[in-house]
CSV table of C-alpha atoms in Angstrom, one decimal:
chain,number,residue,atom,x,y,z
A,267,UNK,CA,-14.0,51.3,-3.7
A,268,UNK,CA,-14.1,47.4,-3.0
A,269,UNK,CA,-17.6,46.3,-1.6
A,270,UNK,CA,-17.2,44.3,1.5
A,271,UNK,CA,-17.9,40.2,1.1
A,272,UNK,CA,-21.4,39.8,1.7
A,273,UNK,CA,-22.7,38.1,4.9
A,274,UNK,CA,-25.9,36.7,3.6
A,275,UNK,CA,-26.7,33.5,3.8
A,276,UNK,CA,-26.1,31.1,0.6
A,277,UNK,CA,-29.2,30.6,-1.5
A,278,UNK,CA,-31.3,27.6,-1.0
A,279,UNK,CA,-30.6,24.5,-3.6
A,280,UNK,CA,-33.4,22.3,-4.5
A,281,UNK,CA,-31.2,19.0,-4.7
A,282,UNK,CA,-33.6,17.1,-6.8
A,283,UNK,CA,-34.2,20.1,-9.3
A,284,UNK,CA,-30.3,20.4,-9.3
A,285,UNK,CA,-30.0,16.7,-10.2
A,286,UNK,CA,-32.6,16.8,-12.9
A,287,UNK,CA,-31.3,20.2,-14.6
A,288,UNK,CA,-27.4,20.2,-13.9
A,289,UNK,CA,-25.5,19.7,-17.3
A,290,UNK,CA,-22.3,17.7,-17.4
A,291,UNK,CA,-20.8,19.8,-20.2
A,292,UNK,CA,-21.3,22.5,-17.7
A,293,UNK,CA,-19.2,20.9,-15.1
A,294,UNK,CA,-16.6,19.6,-17.8
A,295,UNK,CA,-16.0,23.3,-18.7
A,296,UNK,CA,-15.9,24.6,-15.0
A,297,UNK,CA,-13.1,21.7,-14.5
A,298,UNK,CA,-11.0,23.0,-17.6
A,299,UNK,CA,-11.6,26.8,-16.7
A,300,UNK,CA,-10.4,25.9,-13.2
A,301,UNK,CA,-7.1,24.3,-14.5
A,302,UNK,CA,-6.2,26.8,-17.5
A,303,UNK,CA,-6.4,30.1,-15.3
A,304,UNK,CA,-8.1,31.7,-17.8
A,305,UNK,CA,-11.3,32.0,-20.3
A,306,UNK,CA,-8.9,32.2,-23.3
A,307,UNK,CA,-6.8,29.4,-22.7
A,308,UNK,CA,-10.0,27.4,-21.4
A,309,UNK,CA,-11.7,28.1,-24.9
A,310,UNK,CA,-8.6,27.0,-26.6
A,311,UNK,CA,-8.5,23.5,-24.6
A,312,UNK,CA,-12.0,23.1,-25.3
A,313,UNK,CA,-11.9,24.4,-28.8
A,314,UNK,CA,-15.0,26.8,-28.2
A,315,UNK,CA,-15.5,30.7,-28.3
A,316,UNK,CA,-14.5,32.7,-25.5
A,317,UNK,CA,-18.3,34.0,-25.3
A,318,UNK,CA,-19.5,30.5,-25.1
A,319,UNK,CA,-17.3,29.9,-22.2
A,320,UNK,CA,-18.3,32.7,-20.5
A,321,UNK,CA,-21.8,31.9,-20.9
A,322,UNK,CA,-21.0,28.2,-19.5
A,323,UNK,CA,-19.7,29.6,-16.2
A,324,UNK,CA,-22.5,32.3,-15.9
A,325,UNK,CA,-25.4,29.5,-16.5
A,326,UNK,CA,-23.7,27.3,-14.0
A,327,UNK,CA,-23.1,29.8,-11.4
A,328,UNK,CA,-26.9,31.1,-11.9
A,329,UNK,CA,-27.8,27.2,-11.2
A,330,UNK,CA,-25.9,26.9,-8.2
A,331,UNK,CA,-26.7,30.4,-6.6
A,332,UNK,CA,-22.7,31.0,-5.8
A,333,UNK,CA,-19.9,32.8,-7.8
A,334,UNK,CA,-17.4,30.6,-8.7
A,335,UNK,CA,-14.5,32.5,-9.9
A,336,UNK,CA,-13.3,36.0,-9.3
A,337,UNK,CA,-12.3,37.4,-12.2
A,338,UNK,CA,-10.4,41.0,-13.0
A,339,UNK,CA,-8.0,42.3,-15.1
A,340,UNK,CA,-4.7,40.4,-14.1
A,341,UNK,CA,-6.8,38.4,-11.9
A,342,UNK,CA,-8.4,34.8,-11.9
A,343,UNK,CA,-8.9,32.7,-8.7
A,344,UNK,CA,-11.6,30.2,-7.5
A,345,UNK,CA,-14.0,31.2,-5.0
A,346,UNK,CA,-14.4,29.2,-2.0
A,347,UNK,CA,-17.3,27.5,-3.5
A,348,UNK,CA,-15.4,27.2,-6.8
A,349,UNK,CA,-12.6,25.5,-5.1
A,350,UNK,CA,-15.4,22.9,-3.4
A,351,UNK,CA,-17.2,22.5,-7.0
A,352,UNK,CA,-13.6,21.9,-8.5
A,353,UNK,CA,-12.8,19.0,-6.1
A,354,UNK,CA,-16.1,17.6,-6.5
A,355,UNK,CA,-16.2,17.6,-10.2
A,356,UNK,CA,-13.1,16.3,-10.9
A,357,UNK,CA,-14.2,13.0,-9.1
A,358,UNK,CA,-17.3,13.1,-11.2
A,359,UNK,CA,-14.8,13.2,-14.2
A,360,UNK,CA,-12.6,10.6,-12.9
A,361,UNK,CA,-16.2,8.1,-12.1
A,362,UNK,CA,-17.3,9.1,-16.0
A,363,UNK,CA,-13.8,8.6,-17.6
A,364,UNK,CA,-13.7,4.9,-15.6
A,365,UNK,CA,-17.3,4.2,-17.2
A,366,UNK,CA,-15.8,2.5,-20.5
A,367,UNK,CA,-13.3,0.4,-18.2
A,368,UNK,CA,-16.6,-0.7,-16.1
A,369,UNK,CA,-18.6,-1.5,-19.1
A,370,UNK,CA,-15.5,-3.7,-20.3
A,371,UNK,CA,-15.8,-5.7,-17.2
A,372,UNK,CA,-19.4,-6.8,-17.7
A,373,UNK,CA,-18.7,-7.9,-21.5
A,374,UNK,CA,-19.8,-11.2,-22.4
A,375,UNK,CA,-16.6,-13.0,-23.0
A,376,UNK,CA,-13.6,-12.5,-20.6
A,377,UNK,CA,-10.3,-11.1,-22.2
A,378,UNK,CA,-7.0,-10.1,-20.8
A,379,UNK,CA,-3.1,-10.9,-20.1
A,380,UNK,CA,-2.6,-12.6,-17.1
A,381,UNK,CA,1.5,-13.0,-16.0
A,382,UNK,CA,2.3,-15.0,-13.5
A,383,UNK,CA,5.8,-15.9,-11.7
A,384,UNK,CA,6.9,-19.1,-11.1
A,385,UNK,CA,9.6,-20.7,-9.1
A,386,UNK,CA,11.7,-23.2,-11.9
A,387,UNK,CA,11.0,-26.0,-9.9
A,388,UNK,CA,7.4,-25.8,-9.5
A,389,UNK,CA,5.4,-29.0,-11.1
A,390,UNK,CA,2.2,-29.2,-10.3
A,391,UNK,CA,-0.8,-31.0,-12.3
A,392,UNK,CA,-3.6,-29.2,-10.1
A,393,UNK,CA,-2.1,-26.0,-11.2
A,394,UNK,CA,-1.8,-27.3,-15.3
A,395,UNK,CA,-5.4,-28.5,-14.9
A,396,UNK,CA,-6.6,-25.0,-13.4
A,397,UNK,CA,-4.7,-23.2,-16.6
A,398,UNK,CA,-6.1,-25.8,-19.1
A,399,UNK,CA,-9.4,-25.3,-18.0
A,400,UNK,CA,-9.6,-21.7,-17.8
A,401,UNK,CA,-8.3,-21.4,-21.4
A,402,UNK,CA,-10.5,-23.6,-22.9
A,403,UNK,CA,-13.4,-21.6,-21.3
A,404,UNK,CA,-12.0,-18.2,-21.9
A,405,UNK,CA,-9.9,-18.3,-25.1
A,406,UNK,CA,-9.5,-14.7,-25.7
A,407,UNK,CA,-7.7,-14.7,-22.5
A,408,UNK,CA,-3.7,-15.0,-23.0
A,409,UNK,CA,-1.1,-16.0,-20.4
A,410,UNK,CA,2.6,-15.3,-19.7
A,411,UNK,CA,4.6,-17.3,-17.1
A,412,UNK,CA,7.9,-16.0,-15.7
A,413,UNK,CA,10.4,-18.3,-14.5
A,414,UNK,CA,12.6,-17.1,-11.8
A,415,UNK,CA,13.7,-17.5,-8.2
A,416,UNK,CA,11.1,-17.5,-5.2
A,417,UNK,CA,12.5,-14.4,-4.0
A,418,UNK,CA,12.2,-12.6,-7.2
A,419,UNK,CA,8.8,-13.9,-8.0
A,420,UNK,CA,7.5,-12.6,-4.4
A,421,UNK,CA,9.2,-9.6,-5.1
A,422,UNK,CA,7.3,-9.3,-8.4
A,423,UNK,CA,3.8,-9.9,-6.6
A,424,UNK,CA,4.7,-7.2,-4.1
A,425,UNK,CA,5.1,-4.5,-6.7
A,426,UNK,CA,1.9,-5.6,-8.4
A,427,UNK,CA,4.0,-6.8,-11.5
A,428,UNK,CA,2.6,-9.9,-11.6
A,429,UNK,CA,-0.9,-11.4,-10.9
A,430,UNK,CA,0.2,-14.0,-8.8
A,431,UNK,CA,3.1,-16.4,-8.0
A,432,UNK,CA,3.8,-20.0,-7.1
A,433,UNK,CA,6.9,-19.9,-5.0
A,434,UNK,CA,8.8,-21.0,-1.9
A,435,UNK,CA,8.2,-18.8,1.0
A,436,UNK,CA,10.8,-18.0,3.7
A,437,UNK,CA,9.4,-15.2,5.5
A,438,UNK,CA,5.7,-14.2,5.2
A,439,UNK,CA,5.2,-10.7,3.9
A,440,UNK,CA,2.3,-9.6,6.1
A,441,UNK,CA,0.8,-7.1,2.8
A,442,UNK,CA,0.5,-10.6,1.0
A,443,UNK,CA,-2.0,-13.5,0.7
A,444,UNK,CA,-0.6,-17.2,0.9
A,445,UNK,CA,-2.3,-20.4,0.3
A,446,UNK,CA,-0.1,-23.8,0.3
A,447,UNK,CA,-0.6,-25.4,-3.0
A,448,UNK,CA,1.5,-28.7,-2.4
A,449,UNK,CA,4.5,-30.3,-0.6
A,450,UNK,CA,7.7,-31.8,-2.3
A,451,UNK,CA,10.2,-33.8,-1.0
A,452,UNK,CA,13.7,-33.4,-1.9
A,453,UNK,CA,16.6,-36.1,-2.3
A,454,UNK,CA,20.1,-36.4,-3.4
A,455,UNK,CA,20.7,-37.7,-7.0
A,456,UNK,CA,23.8,-38.5,-9.3
A,457,UNK,CA,23.9,-38.7,-13.2
A,458,UNK,CA,25.2,-41.8,-15.1
A,459,UNK,CA,28.9,-40.9,-15.4
A,460,UNK,CA,29.0,-40.3,-11.5
A,461,UNK,CA,31.1,-43.2,-9.9
A,462,UNK,CA,28.2,-43.9,-7.4
A,463,UNK,CA,25.5,-44.2,-10.4
A,464,UNK,CA,23.6,-47.6,-9.9
A,465,UNK,CA,25.2,-48.7,-6.8
A,466,UNK,CA,22.6,-50.1,-4.5
A,467,UNK,CA,24.6,-50.8,-1.3
A,468,UNK,CA,25.5,-47.1,-0.6
A,469,UNK,CA,25.4,-45.4,2.9
A,470,UNK,CA,26.1,-41.9,3.9
A,471,UNK,CA,29.6,-42.6,4.4
A,472,UNK,CA,29.8,-43.5,0.5
A,473,UNK,CA,29.1,-39.6,0.0
A,474,UNK,CA,31.7,-37.9,1.6
A,475,UNK,CA,34.0,-35.4,-0.2
A,476,UNK,CA,32.0,-35.8,-3.5
A,477,UNK,CA,31.4,-32.7,-5.3
A,478,UNK,CA,28.2,-30.8,-5.0
A,479,UNK,CA,25.7,-29.7,-7.5
A,480,UNK,CA,23.5,-26.8,-5.9
A,481,UNK,CA,20.4,-24.4,-6.2
A,482,UNK,CA,21.6,-20.7,-6.2
A,483,UNK,CA,19.0,-20.3,-2.7
A,484,UNK,CA,20.4,-23.5,-1.4
A,485,UNK,CA,21.5,-21.8,1.5
A,486,UNK,CA,21.0,-21.7,5.5
A,487,UNK,CA,19.0,-18.5,5.4
A,488,UNK,CA,17.0,-19.1,2.3
A,489,UNK,CA,13.7,-20.9,1.6
A,490,UNK,CA,16.2,-24.3,0.6
A,491,UNK,CA,17.7,-24.2,4.3
A,492,UNK,CA,16.3,-27.8,4.9
A,493,UNK,CA,18.1,-28.8,1.5
A,494,UNK,CA,21.1,-27.1,2.7
A,495,UNK,CA,20.8,-29.5,6.0
A,496,UNK,CA,20.4,-32.3,4.1
A,497,UNK,CA,23.8,-31.8,2.0
A,498,UNK,CA,25.8,-31.1,5.4
A,499,UNK,CA,24.4,-34.9,6.6
A,500,UNK,CA,25.8,-36.4,3.5
A,501,UNK,CA,29.2,-34.4,4.1
A,502,UNK,CA,29.8,-33.5,0.7
A,503,UNK,CA,32.8,-31.7,-0.3
A,504,UNK,CA,32.6,-27.7,0.4
A,505,UNK,CA,33.6,-27.5,-3.5
A,506,UNK,CA,30.7,-26.4,-5.7
A,507,UNK,CA,31.2,-27.5,-9.3
A,508,UNK,CA,27.7,-26.2,-10.6
A,509,UNK,CA,25.1,-23.9,-9.3
A,510,UNK,CA,22.0,-22.7,-11.0
A,511,UNK,CA,18.9,-20.8,-9.8
A,512,UNK,CA,16.9,-22.9,-12.3
A,513,UNK,CA,16.0,-26.6,-11.7
A,514,UNK,CA,16.3,-28.0,-15.3
A,515,UNK,CA,20.1,-26.5,-15.4
A,516,UNK,CA,20.6,-28.1,-12.0
A,517,UNK,CA,19.3,-31.3,-13.4
A,518,UNK,CA,21.1,-31.1,-16.2
A,519,UNK,CA,24.6,-30.6,-14.4
A,520,UNK,CA,23.5,-33.6,-12.3
A,521,UNK,CA,22.8,-35.9,-15.0
A,522,UNK,CA,26.3,-34.6,-16.8
A,523,UNK,CA,28.3,-36.1,-13.9
A,524,UNK,CA,29.3,-32.8,-12.4
A,525,UNK,CA,28.5,-33.9,-8.8
A,526,UNK,CA,25.8,-34.9,-6.1
A,527,UNK,CA,22.7,-32.8,-6.2
A,528,UNK,CA,19.4,-32.2,-4.6
A,529,UNK,CA,16.2,-32.5,-6.6
A,530,UNK,CA,12.3,-33.0,-6.1
A,531,UNK,CA,11.7,-36.3,-6.3
A,532,UNK,CA,8.2,-36.1,-7.7
A,533,UNK,CA,9.6,-33.8,-10.8
A,534,UNK,CA,12.7,-36.6,-11.6
A,535,UNK,CA,10.4,-39.7,-11.0
A,536,UNK,CA,10.4,-40.4,-15.1
A,537,UNK,CA,14.3,-39.6,-14.9
A,538,UNK,CA,14.7,-42.1,-12.7
A,539,UNK,CA,12.5,-44.9,-14.6
A,540,UNK,CA,14.6,-43.9,-17.6
A,541,UNK,CA,18.0,-44.5,-15.9
A,542,UNK,CA,18.9,-40.9,-16.3
A,543,UNK,CA,19.3,-40.4,-12.4
A,544,UNK,CA,20.2,-42.2,-9.6
A,545,UNK,CA,19.0,-41.7,-5.8
A,546,UNK,CA,21.5,-41.7,-3.4
A,547,UNK,CA,21.4,-41.5,0.4
A,548,UNK,CA,19.7,-40.8,2.6
A,549,UNK,CA,16.6,-42.3,2.0
A,550,UNK,CA,14.6,-41.3,5.2
A,551,UNK,CA,13.9,-38.0,6.9
A,552,UNK,CA,14.4,-36.2,3.7
A,553,UNK,CA,13.3,-32.3,3.7
A,554,UNK,CA,10.0,-31.5,2.9
A,555,UNK,CA,9.5,-27.9,1.2
A,556,UNK,CA,5.8,-26.3,0.8
A,557,UNK,CA,5.1,-24.4,-2.6
A,558,UNK,CA,2.5,-21.4,-2.1
A,559,UNK,CA,0.0,-19.7,-4.2
A,560,UNK,CA,1.0,-15.9,-3.5
A,561,UNK,CA,-1.0,-12.6,-4.3
A,562,UNK,CA,-1.5,-9.3,-3.4
A,563,UNK,CA,-4.9,-8.2,-2.1
A,564,UNK,CA,-4.0,-4.4,-3.3
A,565,UNK,CA,-3.3,-5.2,-7.2
A,566,UNK,CA,-6.0,-4.2,-9.3
A,567,UNK,CA,-6.6,-7.1,-11.6
A,568,UNK,CA,-8.5,-7.3,-14.8
A,569,UNK,CA,-11.0,-10.1,-15.4
A,570,UNK,CA,-9.0,-12.8,-16.9
A,571,UNK,CA,-6.7,-12.3,-13.6
A,572,UNK,CA,-9.3,-12.1,-11.1
A,573,UNK,CA,-11.0,-15.4,-12.6
A,574,UNK,CA,-7.9,-17.5,-12.8
A,575,UNK,CA,-6.8,-16.5,-9.6
A,576,UNK,CA,-10.4,-17.1,-8.0
A,577,UNK,CA,-10.6,-20.6,-9.9
A,578,UNK,CA,-7.3,-21.7,-8.7
A,579,UNK,CA,-8.1,-20.9,-5.1
A,580,UNK,CA,-11.7,-22.8,-5.4
A,581,UNK,CA,-9.7,-25.7,-6.6
A,582,UNK,CA,-7.5,-25.7,-3.8
A,583,UNK,CA,-10.1,-25.7,-1.2
A,584,UNK,CA,-11.6,-28.6,-2.7
A,585,UNK,CA,-8.6,-31.0,-2.3
A,586,UNK,CA,-7.2,-31.7,1.3
A,587,UNK,CA,-3.7,-30.8,1.5
A,588,UNK,CA,-2.5,-34.5,2.0
A,589,UNK,CA,-3.8,-35.3,-1.1
A,590,UNK,CA,-1.3,-32.5,-2.6
A,591,UNK,CA,1.7,-33.6,-1.1
A,592,UNK,CA,4.4,-36.0,-3.0
A,593,UNK,CA,5.9,-38.0,-0.9
């Protein structure tokens, strides 16, 4: 005959005594038992004999003064107390498993891999300096830089595929964080094979109808919309003879004479001095574009990622933005 459930209050447990006497191996055994559904399967998973597992369960129940598992032929189920203990024991197990990771974070040397997404036209001595200083201080760390479009770079940050990014921003994502790194100025250029190369008397009218080389994201609805408007001011032909998402390839096509195209002035300063590019009108009211540091506050970073990101933020905070702008 089935006995009615007891209505007596659960026994009092001395917390101090429990913390002194509780054996983690008993909790681990109980977690495996709860997940296995039988003494036999739990014993196999733990590589113990069945009586050993049964004794461990009995000892844990005695310590807690509660029945944890209802067992009978063909029946194996956690009691209410067993369900409660299982939830807590799983959390304890997770904390113990994370101890090794936590201990690595206090190792004397920082190591780890840092993956950064960078728009192709990013040229920033400050960024280069931070990377150089970081590696000199932490030579066991490693770095990968993915050169992709600004849109793809920000998407990679949002998806937590990269540590952070340097990119143009059209519409900020409220879930991400942004700091302006520098401001670059775009102008129009042609190469040595172009008929306008070397001419100092050029006006906007001289550019009308000439073929254009453009960035793939050089569109009104994109981050380079001001550069699109610059091409419109010059009345370049609607015919686009060259297009790329990569600055080096846009630069290559302009130099090769495919057409007139936009480039950041500070990036091509050496090419101008070397006679590889020629700036054409307009020379005033040129579009200025901000390049941002973008990161995801919800990304769990290793020590190297966290250190490099914090170093970059700290360096940016020490230099006024006007001193990080290329006129």
